Coordinates of C-alpha atoms in Angstrom, one line a residue:
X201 CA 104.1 85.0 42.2
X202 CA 107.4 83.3 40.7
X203 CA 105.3 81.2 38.5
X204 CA 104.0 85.0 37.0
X205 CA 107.7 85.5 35.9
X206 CA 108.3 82.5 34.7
X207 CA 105.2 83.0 32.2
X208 CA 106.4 86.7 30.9
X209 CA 109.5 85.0 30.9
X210 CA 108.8 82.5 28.4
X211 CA 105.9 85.1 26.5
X212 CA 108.4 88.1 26.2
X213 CA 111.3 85.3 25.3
X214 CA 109.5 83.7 22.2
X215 CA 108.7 87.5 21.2
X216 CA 112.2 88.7 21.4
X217 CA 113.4 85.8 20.4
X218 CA 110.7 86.0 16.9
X219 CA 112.0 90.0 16.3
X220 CA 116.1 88.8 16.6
X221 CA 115.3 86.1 14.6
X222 CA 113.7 88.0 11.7
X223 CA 116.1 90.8 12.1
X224 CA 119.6 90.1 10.6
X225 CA 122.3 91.2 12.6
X226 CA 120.9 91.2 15.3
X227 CA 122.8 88.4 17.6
X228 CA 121.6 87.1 20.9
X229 CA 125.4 88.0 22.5
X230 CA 123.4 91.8 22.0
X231 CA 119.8 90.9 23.9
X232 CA 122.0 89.3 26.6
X233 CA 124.4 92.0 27.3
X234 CA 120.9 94.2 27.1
X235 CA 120.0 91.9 30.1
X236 CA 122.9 92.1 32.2
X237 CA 122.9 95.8 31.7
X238 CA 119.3 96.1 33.0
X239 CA 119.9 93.4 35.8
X240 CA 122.7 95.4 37.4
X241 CA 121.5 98.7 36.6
X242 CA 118.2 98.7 38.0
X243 CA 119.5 96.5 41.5
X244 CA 116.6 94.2 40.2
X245 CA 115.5 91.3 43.5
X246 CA 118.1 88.4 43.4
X247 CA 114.7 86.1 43.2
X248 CA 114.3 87.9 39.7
X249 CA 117.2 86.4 38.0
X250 CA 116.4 82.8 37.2
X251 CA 113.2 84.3 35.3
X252 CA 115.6 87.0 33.4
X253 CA 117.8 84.4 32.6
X254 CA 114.9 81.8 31.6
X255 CA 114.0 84.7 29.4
X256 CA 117.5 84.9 27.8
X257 CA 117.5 81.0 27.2
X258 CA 113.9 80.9 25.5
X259 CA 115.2 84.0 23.0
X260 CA 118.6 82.3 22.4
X261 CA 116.5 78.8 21.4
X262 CA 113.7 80.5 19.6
X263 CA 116.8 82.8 17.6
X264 CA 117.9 79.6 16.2
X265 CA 114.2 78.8 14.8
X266 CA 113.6 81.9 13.1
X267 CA 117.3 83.3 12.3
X268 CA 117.3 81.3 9.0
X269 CA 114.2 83.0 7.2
X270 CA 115.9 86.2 6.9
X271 CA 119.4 84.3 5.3
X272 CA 116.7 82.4 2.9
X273 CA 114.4 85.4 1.5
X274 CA 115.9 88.8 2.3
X275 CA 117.4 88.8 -1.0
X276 CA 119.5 86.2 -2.9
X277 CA 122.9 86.9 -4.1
X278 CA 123.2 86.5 -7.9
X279 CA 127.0 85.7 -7.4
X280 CA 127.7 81.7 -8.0
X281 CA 129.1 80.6 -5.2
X282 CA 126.6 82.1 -2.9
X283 CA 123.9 80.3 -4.8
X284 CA 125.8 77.1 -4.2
X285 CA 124.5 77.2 -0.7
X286 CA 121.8 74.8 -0.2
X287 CA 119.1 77.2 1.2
X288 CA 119.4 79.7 -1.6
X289 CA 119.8 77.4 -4.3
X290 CA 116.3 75.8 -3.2
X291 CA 115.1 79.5 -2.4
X292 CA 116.0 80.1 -6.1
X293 CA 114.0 77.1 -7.6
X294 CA 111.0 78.4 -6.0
X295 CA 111.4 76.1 -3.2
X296 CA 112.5 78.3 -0.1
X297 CA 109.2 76.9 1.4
X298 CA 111.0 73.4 1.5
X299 CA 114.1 74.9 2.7
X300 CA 113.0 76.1 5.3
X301 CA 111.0 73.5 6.4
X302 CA 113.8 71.5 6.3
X303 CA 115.5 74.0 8.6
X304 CA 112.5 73.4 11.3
X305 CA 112.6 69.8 11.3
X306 CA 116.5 70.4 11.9
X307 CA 116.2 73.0 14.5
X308 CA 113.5 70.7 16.2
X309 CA 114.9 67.0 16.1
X310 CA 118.2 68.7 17.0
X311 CA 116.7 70.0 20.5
X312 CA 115.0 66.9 21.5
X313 CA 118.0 65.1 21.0
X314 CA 120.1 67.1 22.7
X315 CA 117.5 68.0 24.8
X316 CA 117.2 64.5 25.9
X317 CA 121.1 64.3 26.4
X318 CA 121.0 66.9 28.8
X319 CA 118.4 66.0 30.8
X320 CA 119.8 62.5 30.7
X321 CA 123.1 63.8 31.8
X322 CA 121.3 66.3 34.8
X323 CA 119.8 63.4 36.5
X324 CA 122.9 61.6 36.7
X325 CA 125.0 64.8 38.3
X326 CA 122.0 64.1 40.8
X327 CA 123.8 60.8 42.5
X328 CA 126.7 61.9 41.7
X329 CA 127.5 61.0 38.3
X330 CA 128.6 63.5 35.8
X331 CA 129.9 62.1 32.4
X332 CA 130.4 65.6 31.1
X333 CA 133.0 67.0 33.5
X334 CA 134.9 62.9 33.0
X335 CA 134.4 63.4 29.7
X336 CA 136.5 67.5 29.9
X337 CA 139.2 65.9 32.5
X338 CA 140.3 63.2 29.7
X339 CA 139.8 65.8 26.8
X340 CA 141.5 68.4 28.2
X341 CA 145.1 67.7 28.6
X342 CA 144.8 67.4 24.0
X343 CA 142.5 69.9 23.7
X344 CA 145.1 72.2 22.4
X345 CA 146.3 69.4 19.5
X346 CA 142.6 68.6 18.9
X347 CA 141.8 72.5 18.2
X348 CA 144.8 72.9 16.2
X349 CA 143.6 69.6 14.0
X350 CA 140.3 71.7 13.5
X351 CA 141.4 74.9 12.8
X352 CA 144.4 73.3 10.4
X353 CA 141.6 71.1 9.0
X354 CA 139.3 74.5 8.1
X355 CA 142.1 76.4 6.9
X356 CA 143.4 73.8 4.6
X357 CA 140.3 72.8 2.3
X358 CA 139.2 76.4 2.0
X359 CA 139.3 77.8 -1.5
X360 CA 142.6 80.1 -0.9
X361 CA 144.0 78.4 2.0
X362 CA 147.2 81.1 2.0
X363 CA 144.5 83.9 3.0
X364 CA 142.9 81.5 5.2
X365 CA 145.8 81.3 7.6
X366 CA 146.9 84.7 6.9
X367 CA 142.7 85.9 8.2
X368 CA 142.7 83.1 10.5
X369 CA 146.2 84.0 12.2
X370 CA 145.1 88.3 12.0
X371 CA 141.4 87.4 13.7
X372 CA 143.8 85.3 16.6
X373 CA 145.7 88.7 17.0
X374 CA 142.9 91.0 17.4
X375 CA 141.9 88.4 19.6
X376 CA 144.6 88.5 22.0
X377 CA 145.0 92.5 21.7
X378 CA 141.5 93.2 22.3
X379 CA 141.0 90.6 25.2
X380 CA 144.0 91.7 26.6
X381 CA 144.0 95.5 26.6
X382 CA 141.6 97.7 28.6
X383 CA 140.1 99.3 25.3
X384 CA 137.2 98.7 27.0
X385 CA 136.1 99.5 30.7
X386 CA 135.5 95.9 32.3
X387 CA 137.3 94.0 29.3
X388 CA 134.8 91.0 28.4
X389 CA 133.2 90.6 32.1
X390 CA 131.3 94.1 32.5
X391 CA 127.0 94.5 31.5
X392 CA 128.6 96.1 28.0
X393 CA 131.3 94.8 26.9
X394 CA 134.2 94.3 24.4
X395 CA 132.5 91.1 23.0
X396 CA 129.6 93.2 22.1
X397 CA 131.3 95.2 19.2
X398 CA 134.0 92.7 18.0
X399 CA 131.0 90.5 17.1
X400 CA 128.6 92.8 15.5
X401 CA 132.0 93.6 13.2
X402 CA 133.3 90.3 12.7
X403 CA 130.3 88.9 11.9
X404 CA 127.2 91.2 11.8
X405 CA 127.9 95.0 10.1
X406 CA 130.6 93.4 7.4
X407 CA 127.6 90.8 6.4
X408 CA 125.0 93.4 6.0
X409 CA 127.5 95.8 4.4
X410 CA 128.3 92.9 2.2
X411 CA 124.8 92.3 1.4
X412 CA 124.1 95.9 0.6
X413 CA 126.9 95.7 -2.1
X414 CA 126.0 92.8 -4.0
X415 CA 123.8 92.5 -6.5
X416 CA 120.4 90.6 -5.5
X417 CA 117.8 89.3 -7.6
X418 CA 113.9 89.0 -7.4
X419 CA 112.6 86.1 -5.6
X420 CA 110.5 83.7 -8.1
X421 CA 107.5 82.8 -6.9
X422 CA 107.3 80.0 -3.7
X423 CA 105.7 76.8 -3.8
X424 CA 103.3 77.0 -1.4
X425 CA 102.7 73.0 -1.4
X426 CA 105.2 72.4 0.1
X427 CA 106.8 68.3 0.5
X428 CA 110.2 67.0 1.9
X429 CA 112.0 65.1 -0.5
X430 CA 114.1 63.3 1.7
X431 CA 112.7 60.4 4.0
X432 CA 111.9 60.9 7.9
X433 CA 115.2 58.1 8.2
X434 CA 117.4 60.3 6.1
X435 CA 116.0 63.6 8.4
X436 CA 116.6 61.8 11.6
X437 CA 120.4 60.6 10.8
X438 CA 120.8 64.1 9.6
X439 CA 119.7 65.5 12.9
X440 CA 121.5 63.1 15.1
X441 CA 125.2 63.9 13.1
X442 CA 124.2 67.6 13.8
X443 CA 123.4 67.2 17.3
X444 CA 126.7 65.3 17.9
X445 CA 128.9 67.7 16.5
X446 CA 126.5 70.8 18.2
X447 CA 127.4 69.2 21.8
X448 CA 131.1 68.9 20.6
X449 CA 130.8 72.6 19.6
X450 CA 128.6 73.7 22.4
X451 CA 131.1 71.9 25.2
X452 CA 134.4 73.0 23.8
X453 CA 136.2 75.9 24.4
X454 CA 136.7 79.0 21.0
X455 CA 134.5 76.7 18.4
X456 CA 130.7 77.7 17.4
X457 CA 128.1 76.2 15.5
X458 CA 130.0 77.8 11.6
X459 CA 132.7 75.6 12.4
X460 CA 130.8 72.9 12.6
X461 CA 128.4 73.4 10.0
X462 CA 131.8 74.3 7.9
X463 CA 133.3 71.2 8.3
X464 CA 130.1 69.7 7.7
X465 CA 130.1 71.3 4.4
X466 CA 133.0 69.7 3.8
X467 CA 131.6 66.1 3.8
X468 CA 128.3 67.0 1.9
X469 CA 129.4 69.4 -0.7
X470 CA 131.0 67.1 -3.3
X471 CA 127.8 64.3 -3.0
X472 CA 125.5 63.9 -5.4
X473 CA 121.9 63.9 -6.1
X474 CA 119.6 66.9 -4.9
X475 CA 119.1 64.9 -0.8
X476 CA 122.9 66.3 0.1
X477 CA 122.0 70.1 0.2
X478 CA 118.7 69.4 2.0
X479 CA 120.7 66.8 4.2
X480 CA 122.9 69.6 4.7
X481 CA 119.9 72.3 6.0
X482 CA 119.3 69.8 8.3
X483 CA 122.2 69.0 9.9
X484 CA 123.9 72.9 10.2
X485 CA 119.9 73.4 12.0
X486 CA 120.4 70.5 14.5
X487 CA 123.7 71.7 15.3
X488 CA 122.8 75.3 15.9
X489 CA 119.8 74.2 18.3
X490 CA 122.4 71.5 19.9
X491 CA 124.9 74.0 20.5
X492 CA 122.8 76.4 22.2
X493 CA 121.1 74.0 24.2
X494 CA 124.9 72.7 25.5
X495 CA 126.8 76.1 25.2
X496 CA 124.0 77.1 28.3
X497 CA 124.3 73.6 30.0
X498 CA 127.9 73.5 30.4
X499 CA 127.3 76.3 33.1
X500 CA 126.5 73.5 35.2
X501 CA 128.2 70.3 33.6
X502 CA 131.4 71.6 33.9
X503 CA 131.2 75.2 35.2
X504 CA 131.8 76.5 32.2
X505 CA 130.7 79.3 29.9
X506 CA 130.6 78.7 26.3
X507 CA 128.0 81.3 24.7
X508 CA 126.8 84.6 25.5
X509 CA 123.7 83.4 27.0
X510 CA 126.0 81.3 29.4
X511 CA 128.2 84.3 29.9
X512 CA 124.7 86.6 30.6
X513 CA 123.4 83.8 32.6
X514 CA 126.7 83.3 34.6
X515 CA 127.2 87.0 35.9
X516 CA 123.7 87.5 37.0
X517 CA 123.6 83.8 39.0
X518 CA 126.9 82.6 39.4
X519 CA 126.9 78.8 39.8
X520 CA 123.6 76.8 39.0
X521 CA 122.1 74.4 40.2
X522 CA 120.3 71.0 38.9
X523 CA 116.7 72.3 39.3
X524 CA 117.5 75.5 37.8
X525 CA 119.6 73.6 34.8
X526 CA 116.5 71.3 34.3
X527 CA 114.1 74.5 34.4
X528 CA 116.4 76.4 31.5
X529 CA 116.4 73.2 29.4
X530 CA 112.5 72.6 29.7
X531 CA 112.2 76.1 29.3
X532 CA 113.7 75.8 25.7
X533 CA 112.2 72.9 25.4
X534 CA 108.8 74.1 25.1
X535 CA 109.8 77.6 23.3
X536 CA 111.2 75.5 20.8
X537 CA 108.2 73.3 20.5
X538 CA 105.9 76.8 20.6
X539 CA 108.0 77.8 17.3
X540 CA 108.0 74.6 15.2
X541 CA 104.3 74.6 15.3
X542 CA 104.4 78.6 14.9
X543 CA 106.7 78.4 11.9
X544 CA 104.6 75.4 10.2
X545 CA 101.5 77.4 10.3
X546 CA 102.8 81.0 9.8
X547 CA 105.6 80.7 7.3
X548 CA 104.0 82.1 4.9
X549 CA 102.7 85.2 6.2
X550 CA 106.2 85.6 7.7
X551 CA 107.9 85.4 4.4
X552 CA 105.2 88.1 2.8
X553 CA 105.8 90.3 5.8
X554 CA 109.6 90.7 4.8
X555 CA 109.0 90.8 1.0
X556 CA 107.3 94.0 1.9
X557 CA 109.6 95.3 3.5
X558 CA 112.8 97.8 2.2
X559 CA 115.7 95.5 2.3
X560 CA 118.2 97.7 1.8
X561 CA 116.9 100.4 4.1
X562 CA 116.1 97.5 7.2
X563 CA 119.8 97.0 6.7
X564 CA 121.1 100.0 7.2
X565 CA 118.8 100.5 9.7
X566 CA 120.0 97.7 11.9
X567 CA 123.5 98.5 11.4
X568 CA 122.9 102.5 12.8
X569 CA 121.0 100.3 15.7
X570 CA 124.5 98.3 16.4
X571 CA 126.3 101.3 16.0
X572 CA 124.5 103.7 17.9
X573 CA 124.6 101.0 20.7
X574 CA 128.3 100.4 20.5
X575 CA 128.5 103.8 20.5
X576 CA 126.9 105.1 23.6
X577 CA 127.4 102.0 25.9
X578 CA 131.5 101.2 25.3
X579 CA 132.4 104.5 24.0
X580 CA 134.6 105.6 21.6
X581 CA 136.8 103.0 21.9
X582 CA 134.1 100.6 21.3
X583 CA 133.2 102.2 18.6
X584 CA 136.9 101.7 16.9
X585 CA 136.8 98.1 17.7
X586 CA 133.9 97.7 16.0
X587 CA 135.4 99.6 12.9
X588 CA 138.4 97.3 13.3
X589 CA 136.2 94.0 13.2
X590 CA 133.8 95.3 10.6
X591 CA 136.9 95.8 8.6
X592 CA 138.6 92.4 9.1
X593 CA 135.0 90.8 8.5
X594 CA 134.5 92.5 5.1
X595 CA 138.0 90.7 4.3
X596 CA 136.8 87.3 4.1
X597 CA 134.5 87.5 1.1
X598 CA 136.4 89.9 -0.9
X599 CA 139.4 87.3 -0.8
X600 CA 136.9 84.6 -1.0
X601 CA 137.2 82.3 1.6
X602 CA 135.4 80.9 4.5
X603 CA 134.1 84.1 7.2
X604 CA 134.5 81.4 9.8
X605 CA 138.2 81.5 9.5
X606 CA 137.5 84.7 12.1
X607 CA 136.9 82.4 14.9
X608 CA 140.8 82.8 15.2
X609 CA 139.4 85.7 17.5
X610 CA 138.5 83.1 19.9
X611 CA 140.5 79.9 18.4
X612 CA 144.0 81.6 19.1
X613 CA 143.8 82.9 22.6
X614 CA 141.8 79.8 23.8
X615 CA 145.1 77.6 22.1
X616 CA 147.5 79.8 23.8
X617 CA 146.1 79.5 26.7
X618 CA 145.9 75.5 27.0
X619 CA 149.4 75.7 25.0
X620 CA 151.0 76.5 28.7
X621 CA 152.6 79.7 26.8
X622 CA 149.9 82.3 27.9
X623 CA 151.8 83.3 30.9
X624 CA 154.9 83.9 28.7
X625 CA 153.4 85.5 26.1
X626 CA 151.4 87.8 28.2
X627 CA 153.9 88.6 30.1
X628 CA 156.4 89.8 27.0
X629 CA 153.5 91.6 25.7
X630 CA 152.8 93.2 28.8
X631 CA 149.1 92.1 28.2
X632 CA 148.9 90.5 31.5
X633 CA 146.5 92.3 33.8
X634 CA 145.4 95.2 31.6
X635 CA 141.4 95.5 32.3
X636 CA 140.4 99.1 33.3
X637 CA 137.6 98.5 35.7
X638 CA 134.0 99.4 34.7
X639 CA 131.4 102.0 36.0
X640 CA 128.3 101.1 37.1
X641 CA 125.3 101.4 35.0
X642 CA 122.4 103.0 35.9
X643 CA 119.2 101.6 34.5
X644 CA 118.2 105.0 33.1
X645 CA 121.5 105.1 31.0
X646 CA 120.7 101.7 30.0
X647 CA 117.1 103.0 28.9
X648 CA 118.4 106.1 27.2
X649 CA 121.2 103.6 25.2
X650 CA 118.1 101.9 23.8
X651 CA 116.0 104.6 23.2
X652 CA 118.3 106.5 21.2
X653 CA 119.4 103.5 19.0
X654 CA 116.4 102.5 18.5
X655 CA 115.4 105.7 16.8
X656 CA 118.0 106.6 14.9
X657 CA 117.1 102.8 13.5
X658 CA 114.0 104.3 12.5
X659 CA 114.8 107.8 11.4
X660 CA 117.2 105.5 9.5
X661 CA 114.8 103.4 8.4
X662 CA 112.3 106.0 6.6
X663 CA 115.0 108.1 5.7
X664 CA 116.4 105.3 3.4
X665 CA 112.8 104.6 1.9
X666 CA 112.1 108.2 1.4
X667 CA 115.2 108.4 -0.3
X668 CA 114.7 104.9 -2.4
X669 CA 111.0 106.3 -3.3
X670 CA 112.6 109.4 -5.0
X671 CA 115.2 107.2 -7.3

């Protein structure tokens, strides 16, 4: 009967996984905290948790596959230094087909490496062997110095490096004030919490209100024959780099895949010849896939959560094991393999899918999704924070620098707190503490949440076309 689970697991995951993908702004950090909700709320069997959270591991891998059509053909910016970016600069020559197969071969190389690693490193936690957690003991007395060299390094080769600190420094506030305040019942532990709405601001409603003010231009036709014009060699070294620095990412506390791919950028941008902006698709791929496959895995290298899907995973099971560690990385294993050969064969009616529909009016209709969804499971005050961080993620464009600057959110606290000074600091802040508990959710609330965003999404949706049809 478990093996039944385990199939609608990885069925309703690669579905899920396909619809967050193609949807922008939609995050994973949102389907997990969807899980948890319905886990708790609905007092589901304890034996029913390692398929929901197979489920939330086979979305979060097949998100990475699919997340970069979307970015590539839901309309390009006309603005320069947006079509300096690799993927829309191809996208622009009529070769988005290329980009994004590019993306795949990253995405995919990037898994079995990493995929590889972990399994690797599993095995060897059997007989007692664990190279990750040796690895974290001798890391972690200069992790503090070795975030600070990253964030310092980000900050200092951005365009405007004076707003850099100054957003980079303002995110690391709102980090500590919102992580240490009960804005939110349950803080960042409860089904729906304060994470939920500081992302969707920081980084999902200020890029799709930011999309819906520029100006956009037609896509030019796409070359269906599509070829790589980079060697296999050249893809392969591309991948490994990415994976590398995805692990790094994916094991280390308050960094994410942007801030590797942005100090990637840094390295490839100034190279020329046409290979270093498809080099570059590859490698920010492998290192999304990487760091999703190790941000889960640290759960059980070094008891550790460093994504939402770890964070999902981690209130509904606790510790994990090596069996159920091996199951969640063969699990996204073969969802990842299932969309490479998907995308390869399907890109195309993908692509035509989106160009049909209303970009403008999809966007607004996934934002009144977010916000609905803010709105009725954190309240009010979710609702401000995510008014706050939509505001302070509409910032970073407008002064034009880099939007990862905002991982101060995470970057700040996390250095405070391996500083030594977090007890101090909390303590003269009177921070220290200051979670209101959470009520419980009932699984009908959670049902009536999604119901009611979901159609004022669509209301939304057909409202905005009506509207457009009329102009």
């Amino acid at each position: 009967m478990i093996l039944f689970f385990y199939i609608i697991a990885l069925i309703l995951g690669l579905l899920v996984g396909i619809i967050s993908g193609l949807t922008p702004g939609i995050h994973v950090n949102v389907i997990a905290s969807l899980m948890v909700a319905l886990y708790s709320s609905a007092s589901l069997n304890g034996e029913l948790s390692l398929p929901i959270c197979l489920f939330i591991v086979i979305v979060s891998i097949t998100h990475t596959f699919f997340d970069y059509i979307p970015s590539l053909f839901l309309g390009v910016p006309t603005d320069e230094i947006y079509a300096l970016l690799p993927g829309h600069q191809l996208t622009k020559e009529g070769q988005g087909g290329e980009a994004l197969k590019l993306s795949i071969e990253g995405s995919w190389r990037g898994l079995v490496i990493a995929f590889t690693c972990a399994v690797f490193c599993t095995l060897l936690t059997v007989i007692g062997i664990n190279p990750l957690a040796w690895a974290e003991d001798i890391v972690k007395p200069i992790l503090v110095w070795i975030l600070l060299i990253i964030s310092c390094t980000l900050i200092l080769t951005d365009t405007n490096f004076i707003w850099a600190i100054i957003l980079f420094l303002l995110s690391g506030v709102f980090g500590i004030i919102i992580l240490g305040t009960p804005l939110v019942a349950g803080g960042s532990s409860s089904a729906f919490n304060v994470i939920l709405p500081v992302l969707s601001g920081l980084f999902g409603i200020s890029g799709l209100l930011q999309a819906l003010s520029e100006e956009t231009t037609k896509l030019p036709p796409q070359s269906k024959n599509v070829k790589l014009k980079i060697s296999d060699v050249q893809i392969n070294k591309a991948s490994l780099i990415g994976t590398f620095c995805g692990i790094v990412v994916g094991l280390l506390p308050g960094l994410g895949a942007a801030n590797a791919a942005a100090l990637t950028l840094l390295f490839t941008a100034n190279k020329e010849g046409a290979s270093s902006s498809r080099l570059y698709i590859v490698t920010t791929s492998a290192i999304q896939s990487a760091d999703t496959v190790f941000g889960i895995a640290a759960l059980y290298f070094i008891e550790k959560s460093r994504s939402g899907a770890s964070v999902a995973i981690g209130s509904m099971m606790g510790e994990i094991n090596a069996f159920q560690t091996l199951l969640f990385l063969i699990g996204m294993f073969g969802a990842g393999l299932l969309s490479r050969n998907l995308l390869l064969k399907t890109w195309q009616i993908f692509i035509s899918i989106i160009n049909h529909l209303n970009h403008r009016a999809l966007t607004l209709a996934v934002i009144m999704f977010i916000g609905t969804l803010v709105l009725t499971s954190t309240g009010f005050w979710g609702l401000t924070v995510l008014i706050a961080g939509t505001c302070l993620g509409l910032l970073p464009p407008m002064v034009g620098v880099r939007r990862t600057q905002l991982m101060g959110f995470f970057l700040v606290p996390t250095m405070l707190f391996f500083s030594g000074f977090q007890d101090s600091f909390v303590t003269l802040f009177s921070l220290q503490a200051q979670v209101s508990p959470s009520s419980p959710i009932a699984f009908s609330q959670v049902c009536i949440f999604l119901i009611i965003s979901f159609t004022v999404a669509i209301v939304s949706y057909f409202i905005q076309c009506d509207s457009g049809s009329h102009q």
